[in-house]
CSV table of C-alpha atoms in Angstrom, one decimal:
chain,number,residue,atom,x,y,z
A,1,MET,CA,15.8,100.0,6.2
A,2,ALA,CA,12.8,99.7,8.5
A,3,SER,CA,13.0,101.5,11.8
A,4,SER,CA,13.6,99.7,15.0
A,5,VAL,CA,10.0,100.2,16.0
A,6,ASP,CA,8.8,98.6,12.8
A,7,ALA,CA,11.3,95.8,13.3
A,8,MET,CA,9.9,95.2,16.8
A,9,MET,CA,6.3,95.1,15.5
A,10,LEU,CA,7.3,92.7,12.8
A,11,SER,CA,9.1,90.5,15.3
A,12,LEU,CA,6.0,90.3,17.5
A,13,LEU,CA,3.9,89.5,14.5
A,14,ILE,CA,6.1,86.7,13.3
A,15,CYS,CA,6.7,85.3,16.7
A,16,SER,CA,3.0,85.2,17.4
A,17,LEU,CA,2.5,83.3,14.1
A,18,LEU,CA,5.3,80.8,15.0
A,19,SER,CA,4.3,80.6,18.7
A,20,VAL,CA,7.8,81.4,19.9
A,21,PRO,CA,9.0,84.2,22.3
A,22,ALA,CA,9.8,87.5,20.8
A,23,TYR,CA,13.2,89.2,21.1
A,24,SER,CA,14.2,92.8,20.2
A,25,PHE,CA,16.3,93.1,17.1
A,26,GLN,CA,19.9,94.1,17.6
A,27,PRO,CA,21.9,95.1,14.5
A,28,ALA,CA,24.8,92.9,13.5
A,29,ALA,CA,24.3,90.6,16.4
A,30,SER,CA,23.0,87.1,17.3
A,31,ILE,CA,20.9,86.3,20.3
A,32,ILE,CA,20.8,82.7,21.5
A,33,GLN,CA,18.2,82.2,24.3
A,34,ASN,CA,16.2,79.1,25.2
A,35,LYS,CA,17.4,77.4,22.0
A,36,HIS,CA,15.8,80.0,19.7
A,37,ILE,CA,18.1,81.8,17.4
A,38,LEU,CA,17.5,85.3,16.2
A,39,SER,CA,20.1,87.2,14.1
A,40,ILE,CA,20.6,90.1,12.0
A,41,HIS,CA,23.1,89.6,9.2
A,42,GLN,CA,24.6,92.9,7.9
A,43,GLU,CA,25.1,92.6,4.1
A,44,THR,CA,28.0,94.4,2.4
A,45,ASN,CA,25.5,96.7,0.7
A,46,HIS,CA,24.4,97.9,4.1
A,47,ALA,CA,20.9,96.4,3.7
A,48,SER,CA,20.0,94.2,6.7
A,49,THR,CA,18.5,90.7,6.4
A,50,PHE,CA,16.5,89.6,9.5
A,51,ARG,CA,16.6,86.0,10.5
A,52,LEU,CA,14.5,84.1,13.0
A,53,ASN,CA,14.7,80.3,13.6
A,54,GLY,CA,15.4,79.6,9.9
A,55,TRP,CA,13.1,82.3,8.5
A,56,ALA,CA,14.7,85.2,6.7
A,57,GLN,CA,13.3,88.6,5.6
A,58,GLY,CA,14.6,89.9,2.3
A,59,SER,CA,15.0,93.5,1.3
A,60,ASP,CA,11.5,93.3,-0.2
A,61,GLY,CA,10.0,92.6,3.2
A,62,GLU,CA,9.1,89.1,2.4
A,63,TRP,CA,9.9,86.2,4.8
A,64,GLU,CA,11.2,82.9,3.4
A,65,TRP,CA,12.3,79.6,5.0
A,66,GLU,CA,16.0,79.1,4.3
A,67,GLU,CA,17.3,76.6,6.8
A,68,ASP,CA,17.5,73.9,4.1
A,69,ASP,CA,20.0,76.1,2.2
A,70,PRO,CA,23.5,74.9,3.4
A,71,THR,CA,25.0,78.3,2.6
A,72,SER,CA,22.5,80.2,4.8
A,73,ALA,CA,23.5,81.6,8.2
A,74,ALA,CA,20.7,79.5,9.9
A,75,ALA,CA,22.0,76.3,8.4
A,76,THR,CA,25.6,77.2,9.4
A,77,LEU,CA,24.5,77.8,13.0
A,78,THR,CA,22.8,74.4,13.3
A,79,SER,CA,25.3,72.3,11.4
A,80,THR,CA,28.7,73.6,12.2
A,81,LEU,CA,30.3,71.5,15.0
A,82,THR,CA,32.6,72.9,17.7
A,83,PRO,CA,33.0,72.0,21.3
A,84,GLU,CA,31.4,75.3,22.2
A,85,SER,CA,28.3,74.3,20.3
A,86,ILE,CA,27.5,71.5,22.7
A,87,ASP,CA,24.8,72.0,25.2
A,88,ALA,CA,24.7,69.0,27.5
A,89,THR,CA,24.0,70.2,31.1
A,90,ALA,CA,20.8,68.3,31.9
A,91,THR,CA,21.1,65.9,34.8
A,92,PRO,CA,21.0,62.3,33.4
A,93,SER,CA,18.0,60.3,34.5
A,94,LEU,CA,18.6,56.8,35.7
A,95,PRO,CA,15.9,54.2,35.0
A,96,GLY,CA,14.2,52.7,38.0
A,97,GLY,CA,12.7,49.4,38.7
A,98,SER,CA,14.7,46.3,37.6
A,99,PHE,CA,17.2,48.4,35.6
A,100,ARG,CA,20.1,48.3,38.1
A,101,PRO,CA,23.8,48.5,37.3
A,102,LYS,CA,25.3,45.0,36.8
A,103,GLN,CA,28.6,44.5,38.6
A,104,SER,CA,29.3,41.6,36.2
A,105,LEU,CA,29.3,44.1,33.3
A,106,GLY,CA,31.3,46.7,35.2
A,107,GLN,CA,28.5,49.2,35.0
A,108,ASN,CA,28.9,52.6,36.7
A,109,PHE,CA,26.4,55.0,35.2
A,110,LEU,CA,27.2,58.7,34.9
A,111,ARG,CA,24.7,60.8,36.8
A,112,ASP,CA,26.1,64.3,36.7
A,113,GLY,CA,25.1,66.7,33.9
A,114,ASN,CA,28.2,68.9,34.2
A,115,THR,CA,30.5,65.9,33.8
A,116,VAL,CA,28.5,64.6,30.9
A,117,ALA,CA,28.8,68.1,29.2
A,118,LYS,CA,32.6,68.2,29.8
A,119,ILE,CA,33.0,64.6,28.3
A,120,VAL,CA,31.0,65.4,25.2
A,121,LYS,CA,32.8,68.7,24.6
A,122,ALA,CA,36.1,66.9,25.0
A,123,PHE,CA,35.0,64.3,22.6
A,124,VAL,CA,34.1,66.8,19.9
A,125,LYS,CA,37.4,68.6,20.5
A,126,ASP,CA,39.4,65.4,20.1
A,127,ALA,CA,37.4,64.3,17.0
A,128,THR,CA,37.5,67.7,15.2
A,129,GLU,CA,41.2,68.2,16.0
A,130,THR,CA,42.1,64.9,14.4
A,131,LEU,CA,39.9,65.8,11.4
A,132,ASP,CA,41.7,69.1,11.0
A,133,LYS,CA,45.1,67.5,11.3
A,134,LYS,CA,44.5,64.7,8.8
A,135,ASN,CA,42.7,66.7,6.2
A,136,GLY,CA,45.0,69.7,6.4
A,137,VAL,CA,42.2,72.0,5.1
A,138,GLU,CA,40.5,74.6,7.3
A,139,ARG,CA,36.7,74.3,7.0
A,140,ASP,CA,33.6,74.1,9.0
A,141,LEU,CA,33.1,70.6,10.4
A,142,THR,CA,29.7,69.0,10.6
A,143,GLN,CA,28.2,66.2,12.6
A,144,SER,CA,28.5,63.7,9.8
A,145,ASP,CA,32.2,64.2,9.6
A,146,LEU,CA,32.8,62.5,13.0
A,147,ARG,CA,31.3,59.1,12.3
A,148,ALA,CA,30.8,58.8,16.1
A,149,VAL,CA,30.6,55.4,17.9
A,150,GLU,CA,29.7,55.2,21.6
A,151,LEU,CA,30.9,52.1,23.4
A,152,GLY,CA,28.8,50.8,26.3
A,153,PRO,CA,26.1,53.6,26.5
A,154,GLY,CA,24.4,51.9,29.4
A,155,ALA,CA,21.5,54.0,30.6
A,156,GLY,CA,22.3,56.7,28.0
A,157,ALA,CA,23.8,59.5,30.0
A,158,LEU,CA,26.2,60.4,27.2
A,159,THR,CA,23.8,59.2,24.5
A,160,ASP,CA,21.1,61.6,25.5
A,161,SER,CA,23.5,64.5,25.0
A,162,LEU,CA,25.2,63.1,21.9
A,163,VAL,CA,21.9,62.5,20.0
A,164,PRO,CA,20.7,66.2,20.0
A,165,ALA,CA,24.3,67.4,19.4
A,166,LEU,CA,25.2,65.1,16.5
A,167,GLY,CA,21.8,63.7,15.3
A,168,SER,CA,20.9,60.1,15.6
A,169,ASN,CA,22.0,59.4,12.0
A,170,ASN,CA,25.5,60.4,12.9
A,171,LEU,CA,25.9,58.2,16.0
A,172,GLN,CA,25.8,54.5,16.6
A,173,CYS,CA,26.2,52.6,19.8
A,174,ILE,CA,27.6,49.2,20.8
A,175,GLU,CA,26.1,47.7,23.9
A,176,ILE,CA,26.1,44.2,25.4
A,177,ASP,CA,23.3,44.7,27.9
A,178,PRO,CA,19.9,43.9,26.3
A,179,ARG,CA,18.1,46.1,28.9
A,180,SER,CA,20.2,49.1,27.6
A,181,VAL,CA,19.5,48.2,24.0
A,182,GLU,CA,15.8,48.2,24.7
A,183,LEU,CA,15.9,51.4,26.7
A,184,LEU,CA,17.9,53.3,24.1
A,185,GLY,CA,15.5,52.0,21.4
A,186,GLU,CA,12.6,53.5,23.3
A,187,LYS,CA,14.3,56.9,23.9
A,188,HIS,CA,15.9,57.2,20.5
A,189,PRO,CA,14.0,55.1,18.0
A,190,SER,CA,16.1,56.1,15.0
A,191,LEU,CA,19.4,55.5,16.8
A,192,ARG,CA,21.5,52.5,15.6
A,193,VAL,CA,22.3,50.3,18.6
A,194,SER,CA,24.3,47.1,18.0
A,195,HIS,CA,23.7,44.4,20.6
A,196,LEU,CA,27.3,43.2,20.8
A,197,ASP,CA,30.2,42.6,23.2
A,198,VAL,CA,32.4,45.6,22.6
A,199,LEU,CA,35.5,43.2,22.7
A,200,GLN,CA,34.1,41.5,19.6
A,201,ALA,CA,33.6,44.8,17.6
A,202,ASP,CA,35.0,44.8,14.1
A,203,TYR,CA,36.1,48.4,13.8
A,204,PRO,CA,37.5,48.2,10.3
A,205,SER,CA,34.2,46.8,9.0
A,206,ILE,CA,32.3,49.5,10.8
A,207,ALA,CA,34.6,52.2,9.3
A,208,ASP,CA,34.1,50.7,5.8
A,209,GLU,CA,30.3,50.9,6.2
A,210,GLU,CA,30.5,54.5,7.5
A,211,GLY,CA,32.9,55.6,4.8
A,212,GLY,CA,35.9,56.5,6.9
A,213,PRO,CA,37.7,56.5,10.3
A,214,LEU,CA,35.6,56.5,13.4
A,215,SER,CA,35.6,58.8,16.5
A,216,ILE,CA,35.1,56.7,19.6
A,217,ILE,CA,33.5,57.9,22.9
A,218,GLY,CA,32.6,55.8,25.9
A,219,ASN,CA,32.4,55.3,29.7
A,220,LEU,CA,34.5,52.1,29.7
A,221,PRO,CA,34.1,49.2,32.1
A,222,TYR,CA,37.2,49.2,34.3
A,223,TYR,CA,37.9,45.5,34.0
A,224,ILE,CA,38.2,45.4,30.2
A,225,THR,CA,39.7,48.9,29.6
A,226,SER,CA,43.1,47.7,28.4
A,227,GLN,CA,41.6,45.2,26.0
A,228,ILE,CA,39.3,47.8,24.5
A,229,LEU,CA,42.2,50.2,24.1
A,230,PHE,CA,44.4,47.5,22.4
A,231,ALA,CA,41.6,46.8,20.0
A,232,LEU,CA,41.5,50.5,19.0
A,233,ALA,CA,45.2,50.5,18.5
A,234,ASP,CA,44.9,47.5,16.2
A,235,ALA,CA,42.0,49.3,14.4
A,236,SER,CA,44.3,52.3,13.7
A,237,HIS,CA,46.5,50.0,11.6
A,238,THR,CA,43.9,50.3,8.9
A,239,ASN,CA,42.9,53.9,9.7
A,240,ALA,CA,39.6,52.6,11.1
A,241,VAL,CA,39.7,54.8,14.2
A,242,ARG,CA,40.9,58.4,14.3
A,243,SER,CA,40.3,59.3,17.9
A,244,ALA,CA,39.0,58.0,21.2
A,245,THR,CA,37.7,59.9,24.2
A,246,VAL,CA,37.1,57.5,27.0
A,247,THR,CA,36.8,57.2,30.8
A,248,MET,CA,39.0,54.7,32.7
A,249,GLN,CA,40.6,54.3,36.2
A,250,TRP,CA,42.8,57.2,37.1
A,251,GLU,CA,45.7,54.9,37.6
A,252,VAL,CA,45.3,53.4,34.1
A,253,GLY,CA,45.1,56.9,32.6
A,254,LYS,CA,48.4,57.8,34.3
A,255,ARG,CA,50.1,54.8,32.8
A,256,ILE,CA,49.1,55.9,29.3
A,257,VAL,CA,50.7,59.3,29.6
A,258,ALA,CA,53.6,58.3,32.0
A,259,PRO,CA,57.1,59.5,31.2
A,260,THR,CA,60.1,57.1,31.4
A,261,ARG,CA,61.8,56.4,34.7
A,262,CYS,CA,58.7,56.2,36.8
A,263,LYS,CA,56.6,53.3,38.2
A,264,ASP,CA,53.6,54.1,36.0
A,265,TYR,CA,55.6,53.6,32.8
A,266,GLY,CA,54.9,50.3,31.2
A,267,ILE,CA,53.3,48.5,28.2
A,268,LEU,CA,50.4,50.9,27.9
A,269,SER,CA,52.8,53.9,27.9
A,270,VAL,CA,54.9,52.4,25.1
A,271,VAL,CA,52.0,51.3,22.9
A,272,PHE,CA,49.9,54.4,23.1
A,273,GLN,CA,52.7,57.0,23.0
A,274,LEU,CA,53.9,55.2,19.9
A,275,TYR,CA,50.4,55.0,18.3
A,276,ALA,CA,48.8,58.3,19.3
A,277,ASP,CA,49.0,61.7,20.8
A,278,CYS,CA,47.7,61.1,24.4
A,279,LYS,CA,46.4,63.4,27.0
A,280,ILE,CA,44.4,63.4,30.2
A,281,HIS,CA,41.5,65.8,29.9
A,282,PHE,CA,40.5,65.8,33.6
A,283,LYS,CA,40.1,63.7,36.7
A,284,ILE,CA,36.6,62.4,37.5
A,285,PRO,CA,35.6,61.9,41.1
A,286,PRO,CA,33.6,58.8,42.2
A,287,THR,CA,30.6,60.9,43.2
A,288,VAL,CA,29.4,61.5,39.6
A,289,PHE,CA,28.8,57.7,39.1
A,290,TYR,CA,26.1,55.3,40.3
A,291,PRO,CA,27.1,53.2,42.0
A,292,GLN,CA,30.2,55.0,43.2
A,293,PRO,CA,33.5,53.3,42.4
A,294,LYS,CA,36.2,53.2,45.0
A,295,VAL,CA,38.7,55.0,42.9
A,296,ASP,CA,39.0,58.2,40.8
A,297,SER,CA,38.5,58.0,37.1
A,298,ALA,CA,40.1,59.9,34.2
A,299,LEU,CA,38.9,61.1,30.8
A,300,ILE,CA,41.6,60.3,28.3
A,301,GLY,CA,41.9,61.6,24.7
A,302,LEU,CA,43.8,59.6,22.1
A,303,HIS,CA,44.6,61.1,18.7
A,304,PHE,CA,45.7,58.1,16.6
A,305,LEU,CA,48.4,58.8,14.1
A,306,GLY,CA,47.0,56.5,11.5
A,307,PRO,CA,49.0,54.0,9.4
A,308,GLY,CA,51.1,56.5,7.4
A,309,GLN,CA,52.7,58.2,10.3
A,310,LEU,CA,52.9,55.0,12.3
A,311,ARG,CA,54.8,53.3,9.5
A,312,ARG,CA,57.3,56.2,9.5
A,313,ARG,CA,57.9,55.8,13.2
A,314,LEU,CA,58.3,52.0,12.9
A,315,ALA,CA,60.4,52.4,9.7
A,316,GLY,CA,59.9,48.7,8.7
A,317,VAL,CA,59.6,47.2,12.2
A,318,SER,CA,56.7,44.7,12.6
A,319,PRO,CA,54.2,45.7,15.3
A,320,ALA,CA,53.9,42.0,16.1
A,321,HIS,CA,57.7,41.8,16.7
A,322,LEU,CA,57.5,45.0,18.8
A,323,ARG,CA,54.8,43.5,20.9
A,324,THR,CA,56.9,40.4,21.6
A,325,VAL,CA,59.9,42.6,22.7
A,326,VAL,CA,57.9,45.0,24.8
A,327,THR,CA,56.0,42.2,26.6
A,328,ALA,CA,59.2,40.1,27.3
A,329,THR,CA,61.0,43.0,28.9
A,330,PHE,CA,58.1,44.4,31.0
A,331,GLN,CA,57.3,40.9,32.3
A,332,GLN,CA,60.6,41.2,34.1
A,333,ARG,CA,60.7,45.0,34.6
A,334,ARG,CA,63.0,44.8,37.6
A,335,LYS,CA,65.7,43.2,35.5
A,336,THR,CA,67.9,44.7,32.9
A,337,VAL,CA,66.9,44.5,29.2
A,338,ARG,CA,69.6,41.9,28.7
A,339,ASN,CA,68.1,39.5,31.2
A,340,GLY,CA,64.5,40.2,30.1
A,341,LEU,CA,65.3,39.4,26.4
A,342,LYS,CA,67.7,36.5,27.0
A,343,GLN,CA,65.1,33.8,26.4
A,344,LEU,CA,63.5,35.6,23.5
A,345,ALA,CA,66.8,36.1,21.8
A,346,LEU,CA,67.5,32.3,22.2
A,347,THR,CA,64.2,31.6,20.5
A,348,VAL,CA,64.8,34.1,17.6
A,349,TYR,CA,68.4,32.7,17.0
A,350,GLU,CA,67.2,29.1,17.4
A,351,GLY,CA,69.4,28.4,20.4
A,352,ASP,CA,72.6,29.8,18.9
A,353,LYS,CA,74.2,31.3,22.0
A,354,GLU,CA,77.0,32.9,20.0
A,355,ARG,CA,74.6,34.9,17.9
A,356,VAL,CA,72.7,35.8,21.1
A,357,GLN,CA,75.9,37.1,22.6
A,358,GLN,CA,76.6,39.1,19.4
A,359,PHE,CA,73.1,40.6,19.6
A,360,PHE,CA,73.6,41.8,23.2
A,361,GLU,CA,77.1,43.3,22.3
A,362,SER,CA,75.8,45.0,19.2
A,363,GLU,CA,76.1,48.7,18.8
A,364,PRO,CA,72.8,50.6,18.1
A,365,LEU,CA,71.9,50.7,14.4
A,366,PRO,CA,71.9,54.0,12.5
A,367,LEU,CA,68.4,55.5,12.6
A,368,PRO,CA,66.3,55.0,9.4
A,369,GLN,CA,66.0,57.9,7.0
A,370,SER,CA,62.3,58.5,7.9
A,371,VAL,CA,63.3,58.8,11.6
A,372,GLN,CA,66.2,61.1,10.7
A,373,ASP,CA,63.8,63.3,8.7
A,374,ALA,CA,61.5,63.5,11.7
A,375,ILE,CA,64.4,64.5,13.9
A,376,ASP,CA,65.4,67.2,11.4
A,377,ALA,CA,61.8,68.5,11.6
A,378,GLY,CA,62.0,68.6,15.4
A,379,ASP,CA,59.7,65.7,16.1
A,380,GLU,CA,59.9,65.0,19.9
A,381,PHE,CA,59.2,61.2,19.5
A,382,ALA,CA,62.0,60.8,16.9
A,383,LEU,CA,64.4,62.9,19.0
A,384,ALA,CA,64.2,60.3,21.7
A,385,GLN,CA,64.5,57.2,19.5
A,386,GLN,CA,68.3,56.7,19.3
A,387,LEU,CA,69.4,53.8,21.5
A,388,PRO,CA,72.1,54.5,24.0
A,389,SER,CA,75.3,52.4,23.7
A,390,ASP,CA,74.6,50.7,27.1
A,391,TRP,CA,71.0,49.8,26.3
A,392,VAL,CA,71.4,46.2,27.5
A,393,LYS,CA,72.1,47.5,31.0
A,394,LYS,CA,68.9,49.6,31.1
A,395,ARG,CA,65.7,48.6,32.8
A,396,PRO,CA,62.5,48.7,30.7
A,397,GLU,CA,61.2,51.8,32.3
A,398,GLU,CA,64.3,53.7,31.2
A,399,LEU,CA,63.7,53.2,27.5
A,400,THR,CA,61.4,55.4,25.4
A,401,PRO,CA,58.8,53.9,23.0
A,402,GLY,CA,61.1,54.8,20.1
A,403,GLN,CA,64.0,53.0,21.7
A,404,PHE,CA,61.9,49.8,22.0
A,405,VAL,CA,61.4,50.1,18.2
A,406,GLU,CA,65.1,50.2,17.7
A,407,ILE,CA,65.7,47.2,19.9
A,408,THR,CA,63.1,45.3,17.9
A,409,ARG,CA,64.9,46.4,14.7
A,410,LEU,CA,68.2,45.1,16.1
A,411,LEU,CA,66.7,41.7,17.1
A,412,TYR,CA,64.4,41.0,14.1
A,413,GLY,CA,65.5,43.3,11.3
A,414,THR,CA,63.1,44.7,8.8
A,415,ALA,CA,63.2,42.3,5.9
A,416,GLY,CA,59.9,42.6,4.0
A,417,ALA,CA,58.2,44.4,6.9
A,418,GLU,CA,57.9,47.7,5.2
A,419,GLU,CA,55.5,46.3,2.6
A,420,SER,CA,53.7,43.9,5.0
A,421,PRO,CA,50.3,44.8,6.5
A,422,LEU,CA,50.5,46.2,10.0
A,423,GLY,CA,48.1,43.5,11.2
A,424,ARG,CA,44.5,43.4,12.3
A,425,LYS,CA,45.2,41.5,15.5
A,426,VAL,CA,48.5,42.5,17.2
A,427,TRP,CA,47.7,43.9,20.6
A,428,ARG,CA,44.2,42.6,21.3
A,429,LYS,CA,43.7,39.0,22.3
A,430,LEU,CA,43.2,36.5,19.6
A,431,LYS,CA,39.8,35.5,21.0
A,432,HIS,CA,38.6,39.1,20.6
A,433,GLY,CA,37.1,40.4,17.4
A,434,THR,CA,37.8,39.3,13.8
């Protein structure tokens, strides 16, 4: 093996040819500095292969370009995707002139580089964790695996970090503001930007075009946050969306992860704790936005279960019927479930008051086998699914998402529901999307 002096001279020669800074060689180590990668890979035969920015020196002393080889160390360093591989600390630049945030579109642009970096890293973590969980195979994940979609990129604070991290071919954006569409086209000519109202997005069609479920990221407008989230829940019925990492009002984020028996627990809690693994990544202060909102924000991570596991939780219950039950009870959240469901039960039983009375006096049904199997496996959701005998006296916030599934089963039954599609439009408004 060449001496360290010879290696240093060779480094200086190569770097002068490539017009990049020189670094001293360190055996069996990698140096990452100013985005230039220099490594020494110790082979099993104790011969060293030197690598510099995709160039490799073989044992014969010759240098060859090997970054195009997917098995090479250089290729692995540039294509393997982890949260730690994201470098997104530059302060976002806000366009001047006539490009001002529109209140009518709920625009609050991110302007803090550290916050952008934390959001992008959380997005990669959410997306890669759902990939690992669904595939069940440990492997290096690449940018193309994510099928990333950014909702409402605005001035491009997140986009400007996502493009170098993922590559413009592995990211697409949905934006309603034509000014943003033009700006992003100028900054990232090869980036796919759809000029579209995000509420009209057809996620199943996008997933079909991309070849699999999507990973969603976005700084969401406050006034349509719930409707965007409901659209993503519907999209998960067809496995069109695997994860979502999105900003929203802090109070809305608390509702999504709220436990039972608290004022924050409501429809959002029931739906998303049924459909996904939910977590708050961190609180976001108003000072990182322009203009500054009057409330704190939150970054929420949603890992959607997908249709298979969702069906096992529902065990034949129709999502549309569940929506009807949950909505009816929480519209009268101060009343008992009996009072909240009285009118709905009359409708279901076509005004037959005797059958309505029988329904409210019914004992909870035995849990389906798929739920019982989940209980045996220690699944926390299933462990809280059994209805109490006095369920009619409970208030809505006292019942778990799984218990709402059981009330729906008791009221509607499951005839034919196990084979029926989960539905493309259940939670989102009928006027939104296709």
